Coordinates of N, CA, C and O in Angstrom, one line a residue:
X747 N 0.8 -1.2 0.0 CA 0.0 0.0 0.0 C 0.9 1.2 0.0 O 2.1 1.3 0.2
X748 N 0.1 2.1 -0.2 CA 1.0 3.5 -0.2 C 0.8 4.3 0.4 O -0.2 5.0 0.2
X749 N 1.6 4.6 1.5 CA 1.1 5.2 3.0 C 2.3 6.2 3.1 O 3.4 6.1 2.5
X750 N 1.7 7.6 4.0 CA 2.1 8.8 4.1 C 2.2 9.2 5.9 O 1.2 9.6 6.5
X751 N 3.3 9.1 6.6 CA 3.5 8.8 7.4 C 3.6 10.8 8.1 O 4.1 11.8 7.6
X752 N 3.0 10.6 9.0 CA 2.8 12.1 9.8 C 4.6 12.3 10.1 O 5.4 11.4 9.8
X753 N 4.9 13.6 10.7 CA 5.9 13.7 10.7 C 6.4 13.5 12.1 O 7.6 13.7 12.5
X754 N 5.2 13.1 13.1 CA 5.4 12.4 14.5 C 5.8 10.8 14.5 O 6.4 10.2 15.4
X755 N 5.5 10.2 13.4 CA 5.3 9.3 13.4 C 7.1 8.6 12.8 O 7.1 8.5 11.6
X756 N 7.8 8.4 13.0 CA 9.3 7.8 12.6 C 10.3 6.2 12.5 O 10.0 5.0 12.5
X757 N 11.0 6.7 12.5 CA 12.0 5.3 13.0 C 11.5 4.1 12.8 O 11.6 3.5 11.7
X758 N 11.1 3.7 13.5 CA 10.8 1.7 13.2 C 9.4 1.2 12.5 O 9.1 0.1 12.2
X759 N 8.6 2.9 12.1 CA 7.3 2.6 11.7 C 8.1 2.5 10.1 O 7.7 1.8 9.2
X760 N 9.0 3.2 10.0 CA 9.3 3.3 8.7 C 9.6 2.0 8.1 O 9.2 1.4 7.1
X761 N 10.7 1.8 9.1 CA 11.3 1.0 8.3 C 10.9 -0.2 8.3 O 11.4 -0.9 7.4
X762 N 9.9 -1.0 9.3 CA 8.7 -2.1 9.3 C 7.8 -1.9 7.9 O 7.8 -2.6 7.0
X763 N 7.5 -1.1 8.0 CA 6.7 -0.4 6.9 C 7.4 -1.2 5.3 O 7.0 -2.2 4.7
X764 N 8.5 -0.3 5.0 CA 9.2 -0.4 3.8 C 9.6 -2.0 3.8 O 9.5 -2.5 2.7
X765 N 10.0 -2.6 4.6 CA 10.5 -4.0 5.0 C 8.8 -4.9 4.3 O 8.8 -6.0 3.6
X766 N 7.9 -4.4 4.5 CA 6.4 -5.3 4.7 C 6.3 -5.0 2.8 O 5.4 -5.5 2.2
X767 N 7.1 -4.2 2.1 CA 6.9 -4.0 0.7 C 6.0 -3.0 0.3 O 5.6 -3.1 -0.8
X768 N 5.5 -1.8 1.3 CA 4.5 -0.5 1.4 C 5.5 0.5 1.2 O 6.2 1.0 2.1
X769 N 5.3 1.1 -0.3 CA 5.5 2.3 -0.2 C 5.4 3.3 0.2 O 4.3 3.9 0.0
X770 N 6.6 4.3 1.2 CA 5.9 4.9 2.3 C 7.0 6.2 2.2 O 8.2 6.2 2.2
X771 N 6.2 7.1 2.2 CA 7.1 8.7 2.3 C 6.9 9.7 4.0 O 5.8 9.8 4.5
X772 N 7.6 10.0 4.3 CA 7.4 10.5 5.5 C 7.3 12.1 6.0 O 8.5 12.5 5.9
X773 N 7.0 12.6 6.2 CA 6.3 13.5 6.0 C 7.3 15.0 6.7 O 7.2 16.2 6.6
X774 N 8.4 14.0 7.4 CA 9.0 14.8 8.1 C 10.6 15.2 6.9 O 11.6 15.5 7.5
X775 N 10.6 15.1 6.2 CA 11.6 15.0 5.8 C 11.4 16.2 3.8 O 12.0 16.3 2.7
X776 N 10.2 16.9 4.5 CA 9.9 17.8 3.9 C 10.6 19.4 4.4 O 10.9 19.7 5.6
X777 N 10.8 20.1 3.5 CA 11.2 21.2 3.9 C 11.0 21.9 5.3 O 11.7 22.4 6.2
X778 N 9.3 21.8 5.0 CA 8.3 22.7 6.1 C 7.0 21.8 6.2 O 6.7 20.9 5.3
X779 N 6.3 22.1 7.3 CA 5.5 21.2 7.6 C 4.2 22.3 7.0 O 3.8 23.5 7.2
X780 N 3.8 21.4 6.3 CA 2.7 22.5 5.4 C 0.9 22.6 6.3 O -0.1 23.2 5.9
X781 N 1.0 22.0 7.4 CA -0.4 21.9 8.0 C -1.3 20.7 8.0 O -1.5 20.2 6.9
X782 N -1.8 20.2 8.9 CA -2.7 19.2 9.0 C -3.6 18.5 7.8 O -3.5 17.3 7.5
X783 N -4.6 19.7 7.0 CA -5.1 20.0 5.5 C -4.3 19.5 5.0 O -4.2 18.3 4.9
X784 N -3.5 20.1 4.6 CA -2.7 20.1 3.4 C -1.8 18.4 3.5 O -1.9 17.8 2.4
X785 N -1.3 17.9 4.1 CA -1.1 17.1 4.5 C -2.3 15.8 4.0 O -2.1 14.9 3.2
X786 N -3.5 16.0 4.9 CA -4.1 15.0 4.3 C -5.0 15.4 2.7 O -5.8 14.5 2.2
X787 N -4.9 16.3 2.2 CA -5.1 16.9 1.3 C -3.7 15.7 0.0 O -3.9 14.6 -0.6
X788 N -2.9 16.2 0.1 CA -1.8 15.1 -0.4 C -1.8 13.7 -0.6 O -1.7 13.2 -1.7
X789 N -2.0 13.2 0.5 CA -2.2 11.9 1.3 C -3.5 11.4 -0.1 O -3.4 10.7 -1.0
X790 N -4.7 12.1 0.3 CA -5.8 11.8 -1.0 C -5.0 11.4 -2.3 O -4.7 10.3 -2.8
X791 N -4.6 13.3 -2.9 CA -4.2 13.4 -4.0 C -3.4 11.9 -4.8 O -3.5 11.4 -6.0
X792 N -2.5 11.6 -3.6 CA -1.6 10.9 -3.8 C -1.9 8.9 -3.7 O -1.1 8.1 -4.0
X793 N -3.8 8.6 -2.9 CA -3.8 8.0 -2.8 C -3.0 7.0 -1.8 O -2.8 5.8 -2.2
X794 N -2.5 7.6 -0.5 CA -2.0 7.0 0.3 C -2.7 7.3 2.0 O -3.0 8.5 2.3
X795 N -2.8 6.2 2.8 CA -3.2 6.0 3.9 C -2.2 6.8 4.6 O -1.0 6.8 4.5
X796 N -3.0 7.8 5.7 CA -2.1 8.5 6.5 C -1.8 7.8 7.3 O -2.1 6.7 7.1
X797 N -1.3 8.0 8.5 CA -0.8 7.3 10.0 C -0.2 8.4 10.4 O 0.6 9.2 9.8
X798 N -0.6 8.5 11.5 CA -0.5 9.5 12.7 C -0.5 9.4 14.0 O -0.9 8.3 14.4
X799 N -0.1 10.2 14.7 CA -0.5 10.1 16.3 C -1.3 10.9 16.4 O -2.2 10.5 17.1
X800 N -1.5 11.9 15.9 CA -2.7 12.9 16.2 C -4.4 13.2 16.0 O -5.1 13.3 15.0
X801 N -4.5 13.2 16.6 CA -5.7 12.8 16.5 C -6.9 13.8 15.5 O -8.1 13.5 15.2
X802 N -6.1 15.0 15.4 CA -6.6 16.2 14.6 C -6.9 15.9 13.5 O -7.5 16.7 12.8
X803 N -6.6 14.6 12.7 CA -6.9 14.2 11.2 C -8.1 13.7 11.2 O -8.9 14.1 10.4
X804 N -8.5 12.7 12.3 CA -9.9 12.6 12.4 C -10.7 13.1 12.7 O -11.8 12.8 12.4
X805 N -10.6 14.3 13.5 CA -11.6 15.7 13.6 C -11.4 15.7 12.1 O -11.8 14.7 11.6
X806 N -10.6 16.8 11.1 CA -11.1 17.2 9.9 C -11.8 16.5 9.2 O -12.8 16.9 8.6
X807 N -11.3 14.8 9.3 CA -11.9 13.7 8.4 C -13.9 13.4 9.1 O -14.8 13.1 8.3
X808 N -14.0 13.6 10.1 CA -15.4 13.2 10.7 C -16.0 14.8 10.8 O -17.1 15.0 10.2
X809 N -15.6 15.5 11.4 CA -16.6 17.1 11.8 C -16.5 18.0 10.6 O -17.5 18.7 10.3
X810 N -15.2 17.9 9.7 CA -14.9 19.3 8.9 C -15.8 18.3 7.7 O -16.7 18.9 7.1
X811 N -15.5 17.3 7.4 CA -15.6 15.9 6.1 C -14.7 16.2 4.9 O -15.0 16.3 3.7
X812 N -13.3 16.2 5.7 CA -12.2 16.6 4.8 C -12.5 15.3 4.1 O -13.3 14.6 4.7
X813 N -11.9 14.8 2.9 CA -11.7 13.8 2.2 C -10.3 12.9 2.3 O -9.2 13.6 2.3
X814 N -10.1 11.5 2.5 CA -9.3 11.1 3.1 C -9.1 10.0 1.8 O -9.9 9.9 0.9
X815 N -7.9 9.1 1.9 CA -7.6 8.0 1.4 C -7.4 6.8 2.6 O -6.8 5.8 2.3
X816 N -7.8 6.9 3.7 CA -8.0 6.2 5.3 C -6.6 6.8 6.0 O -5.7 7.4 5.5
X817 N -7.0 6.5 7.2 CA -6.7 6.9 8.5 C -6.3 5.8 9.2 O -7.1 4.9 9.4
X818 N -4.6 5.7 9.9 CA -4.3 4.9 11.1 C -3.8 5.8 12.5 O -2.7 6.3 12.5
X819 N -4.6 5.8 13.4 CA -3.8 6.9 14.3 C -3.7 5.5 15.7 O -4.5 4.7 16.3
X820 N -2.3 5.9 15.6 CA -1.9 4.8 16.9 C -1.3 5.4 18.0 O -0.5 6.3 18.2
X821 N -2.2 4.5 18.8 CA -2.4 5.4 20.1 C -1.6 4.7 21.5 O -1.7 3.5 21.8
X822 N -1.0 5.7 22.3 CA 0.0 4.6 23.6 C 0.6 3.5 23.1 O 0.4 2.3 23.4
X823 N 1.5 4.0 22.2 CA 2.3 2.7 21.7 C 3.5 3.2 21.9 O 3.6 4.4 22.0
X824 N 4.7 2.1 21.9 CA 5.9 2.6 22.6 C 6.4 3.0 20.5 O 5.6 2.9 19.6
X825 N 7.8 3.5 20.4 CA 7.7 3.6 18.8 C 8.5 2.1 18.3 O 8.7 1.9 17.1
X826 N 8.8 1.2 19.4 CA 9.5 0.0 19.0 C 7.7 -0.9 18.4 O 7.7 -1.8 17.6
X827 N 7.0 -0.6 18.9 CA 5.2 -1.4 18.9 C 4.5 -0.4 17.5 O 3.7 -0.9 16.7
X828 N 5.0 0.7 17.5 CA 4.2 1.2 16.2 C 4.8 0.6 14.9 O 3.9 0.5 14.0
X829 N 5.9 0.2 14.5 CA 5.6 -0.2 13.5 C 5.5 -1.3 13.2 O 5.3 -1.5 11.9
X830 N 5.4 -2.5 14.0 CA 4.5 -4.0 14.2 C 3.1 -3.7 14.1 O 2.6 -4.2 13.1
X831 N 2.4 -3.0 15.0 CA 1.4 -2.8 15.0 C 0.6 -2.2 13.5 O -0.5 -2.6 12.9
X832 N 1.3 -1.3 13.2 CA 0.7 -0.3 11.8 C 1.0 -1.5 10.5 O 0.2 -1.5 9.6
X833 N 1.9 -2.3 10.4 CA 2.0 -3.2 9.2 C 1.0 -4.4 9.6 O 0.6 -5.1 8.7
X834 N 0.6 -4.4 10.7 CA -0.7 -5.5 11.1 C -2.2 -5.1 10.6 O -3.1 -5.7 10.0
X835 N -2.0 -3.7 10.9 CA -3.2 -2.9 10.7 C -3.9 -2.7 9.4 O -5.0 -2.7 9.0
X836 N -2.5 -2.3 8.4 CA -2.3 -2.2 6.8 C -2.7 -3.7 6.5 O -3.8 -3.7 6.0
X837 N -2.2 -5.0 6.7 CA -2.4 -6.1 5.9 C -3.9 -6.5 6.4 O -4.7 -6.6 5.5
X838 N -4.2 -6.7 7.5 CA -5.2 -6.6 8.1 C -6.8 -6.3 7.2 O -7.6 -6.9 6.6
X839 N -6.6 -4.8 7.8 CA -7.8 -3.8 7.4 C -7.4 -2.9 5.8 O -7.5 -1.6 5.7
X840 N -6.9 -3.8 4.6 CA -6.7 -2.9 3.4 C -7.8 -2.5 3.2 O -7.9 -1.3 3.2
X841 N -8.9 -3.4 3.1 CA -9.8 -3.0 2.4 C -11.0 -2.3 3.1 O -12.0 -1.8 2.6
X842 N -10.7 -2.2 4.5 CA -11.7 -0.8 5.0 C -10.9 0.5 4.5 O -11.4 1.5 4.0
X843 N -9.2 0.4 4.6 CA -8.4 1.5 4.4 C -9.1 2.0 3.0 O -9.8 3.0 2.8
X844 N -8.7 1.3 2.4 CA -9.1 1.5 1.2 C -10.6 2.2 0.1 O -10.7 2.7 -1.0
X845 N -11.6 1.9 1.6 CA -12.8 2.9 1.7 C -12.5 3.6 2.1 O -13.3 4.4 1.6
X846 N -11.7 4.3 2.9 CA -12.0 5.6 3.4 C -11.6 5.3 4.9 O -11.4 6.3 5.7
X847 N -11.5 3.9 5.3 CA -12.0 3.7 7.1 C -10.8 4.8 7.7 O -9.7 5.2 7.2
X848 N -11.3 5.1 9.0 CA -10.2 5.4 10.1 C -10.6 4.8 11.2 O -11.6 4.6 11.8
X849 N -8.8 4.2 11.5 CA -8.8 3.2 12.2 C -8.2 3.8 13.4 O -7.6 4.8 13.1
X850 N -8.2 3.5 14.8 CA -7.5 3.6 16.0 C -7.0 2.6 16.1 O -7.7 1.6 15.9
X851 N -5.4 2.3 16.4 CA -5.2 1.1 16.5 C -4.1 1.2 17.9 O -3.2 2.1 18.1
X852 N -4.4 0.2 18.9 CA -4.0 0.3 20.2 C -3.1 -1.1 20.5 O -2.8 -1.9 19.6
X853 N -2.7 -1.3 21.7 CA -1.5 -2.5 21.7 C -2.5 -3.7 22.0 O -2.2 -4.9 22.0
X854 N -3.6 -3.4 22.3 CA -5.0 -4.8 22.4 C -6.2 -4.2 21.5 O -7.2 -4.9 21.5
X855 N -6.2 -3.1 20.8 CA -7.4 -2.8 20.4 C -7.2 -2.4 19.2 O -6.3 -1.7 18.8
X856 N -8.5 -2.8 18.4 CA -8.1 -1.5 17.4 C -10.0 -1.5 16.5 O -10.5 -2.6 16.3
X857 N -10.5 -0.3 16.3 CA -11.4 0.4 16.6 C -11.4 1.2 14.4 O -10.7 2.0 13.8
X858 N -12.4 0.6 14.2 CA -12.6 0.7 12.8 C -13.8 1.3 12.4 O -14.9 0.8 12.4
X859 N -13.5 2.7 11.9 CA -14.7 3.6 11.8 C -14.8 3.7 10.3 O -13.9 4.3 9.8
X860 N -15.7 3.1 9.5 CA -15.9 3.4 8.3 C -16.7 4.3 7.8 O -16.8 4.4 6.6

């Protein structure tokens, strides 16, 4: 899959990530951090699943009805557990991702909003 990694989000998600065969750009490694919008604005454009810690993507995506390509925001995870967890989540749940879903995904839970 082709996933767009927030610029909180680093290190072992990446490279779990790229390791699992998912195309994956990270967000921090941009000039300037262009804004929340804009960001998942891209993420669309671009046809790639965001992942995040923050939880501000799913406000725009549910209250504002920004337009999304899905949503993983992982929550209380150490960063050695985010990127096990987020390549579980991807193989897992493609095809809610793939609707649009936003997912919470936790170290026992994970919570699938389509």
């Amino acid at each position: 899959m082709k996933v767009l990694l927030d610029t909180c989000v680093w290190g072992g998600v990446l490279q779990a990530l790229e390791a699992a065969g998912h195309d994956v750009v990270w967000a921090g490694t941009w000039n300037k951090d262009p804004g929340d919008e804009e960001i998942l604005s891209l993420a669309l454009r671009e046809g790639r699943v965001l992942v995040t810690l923050d939880k501000d993507f799913g406000e725009l995506a549910i209250l504002f009805g920004q337009h999304h390509s899905g949503i993983i925001r992982l929550v209380n995870l150490s960063s050695k557990e985010q990127g096990e967890i987020c390549a579980k989540v991807l193989a897992r749940y493609e095809m809610n991702l793939n609707n649009g879903a936003l997912i919470t995904a936790e170290r026992d839970r994970v919570r699938v909003r389509e």
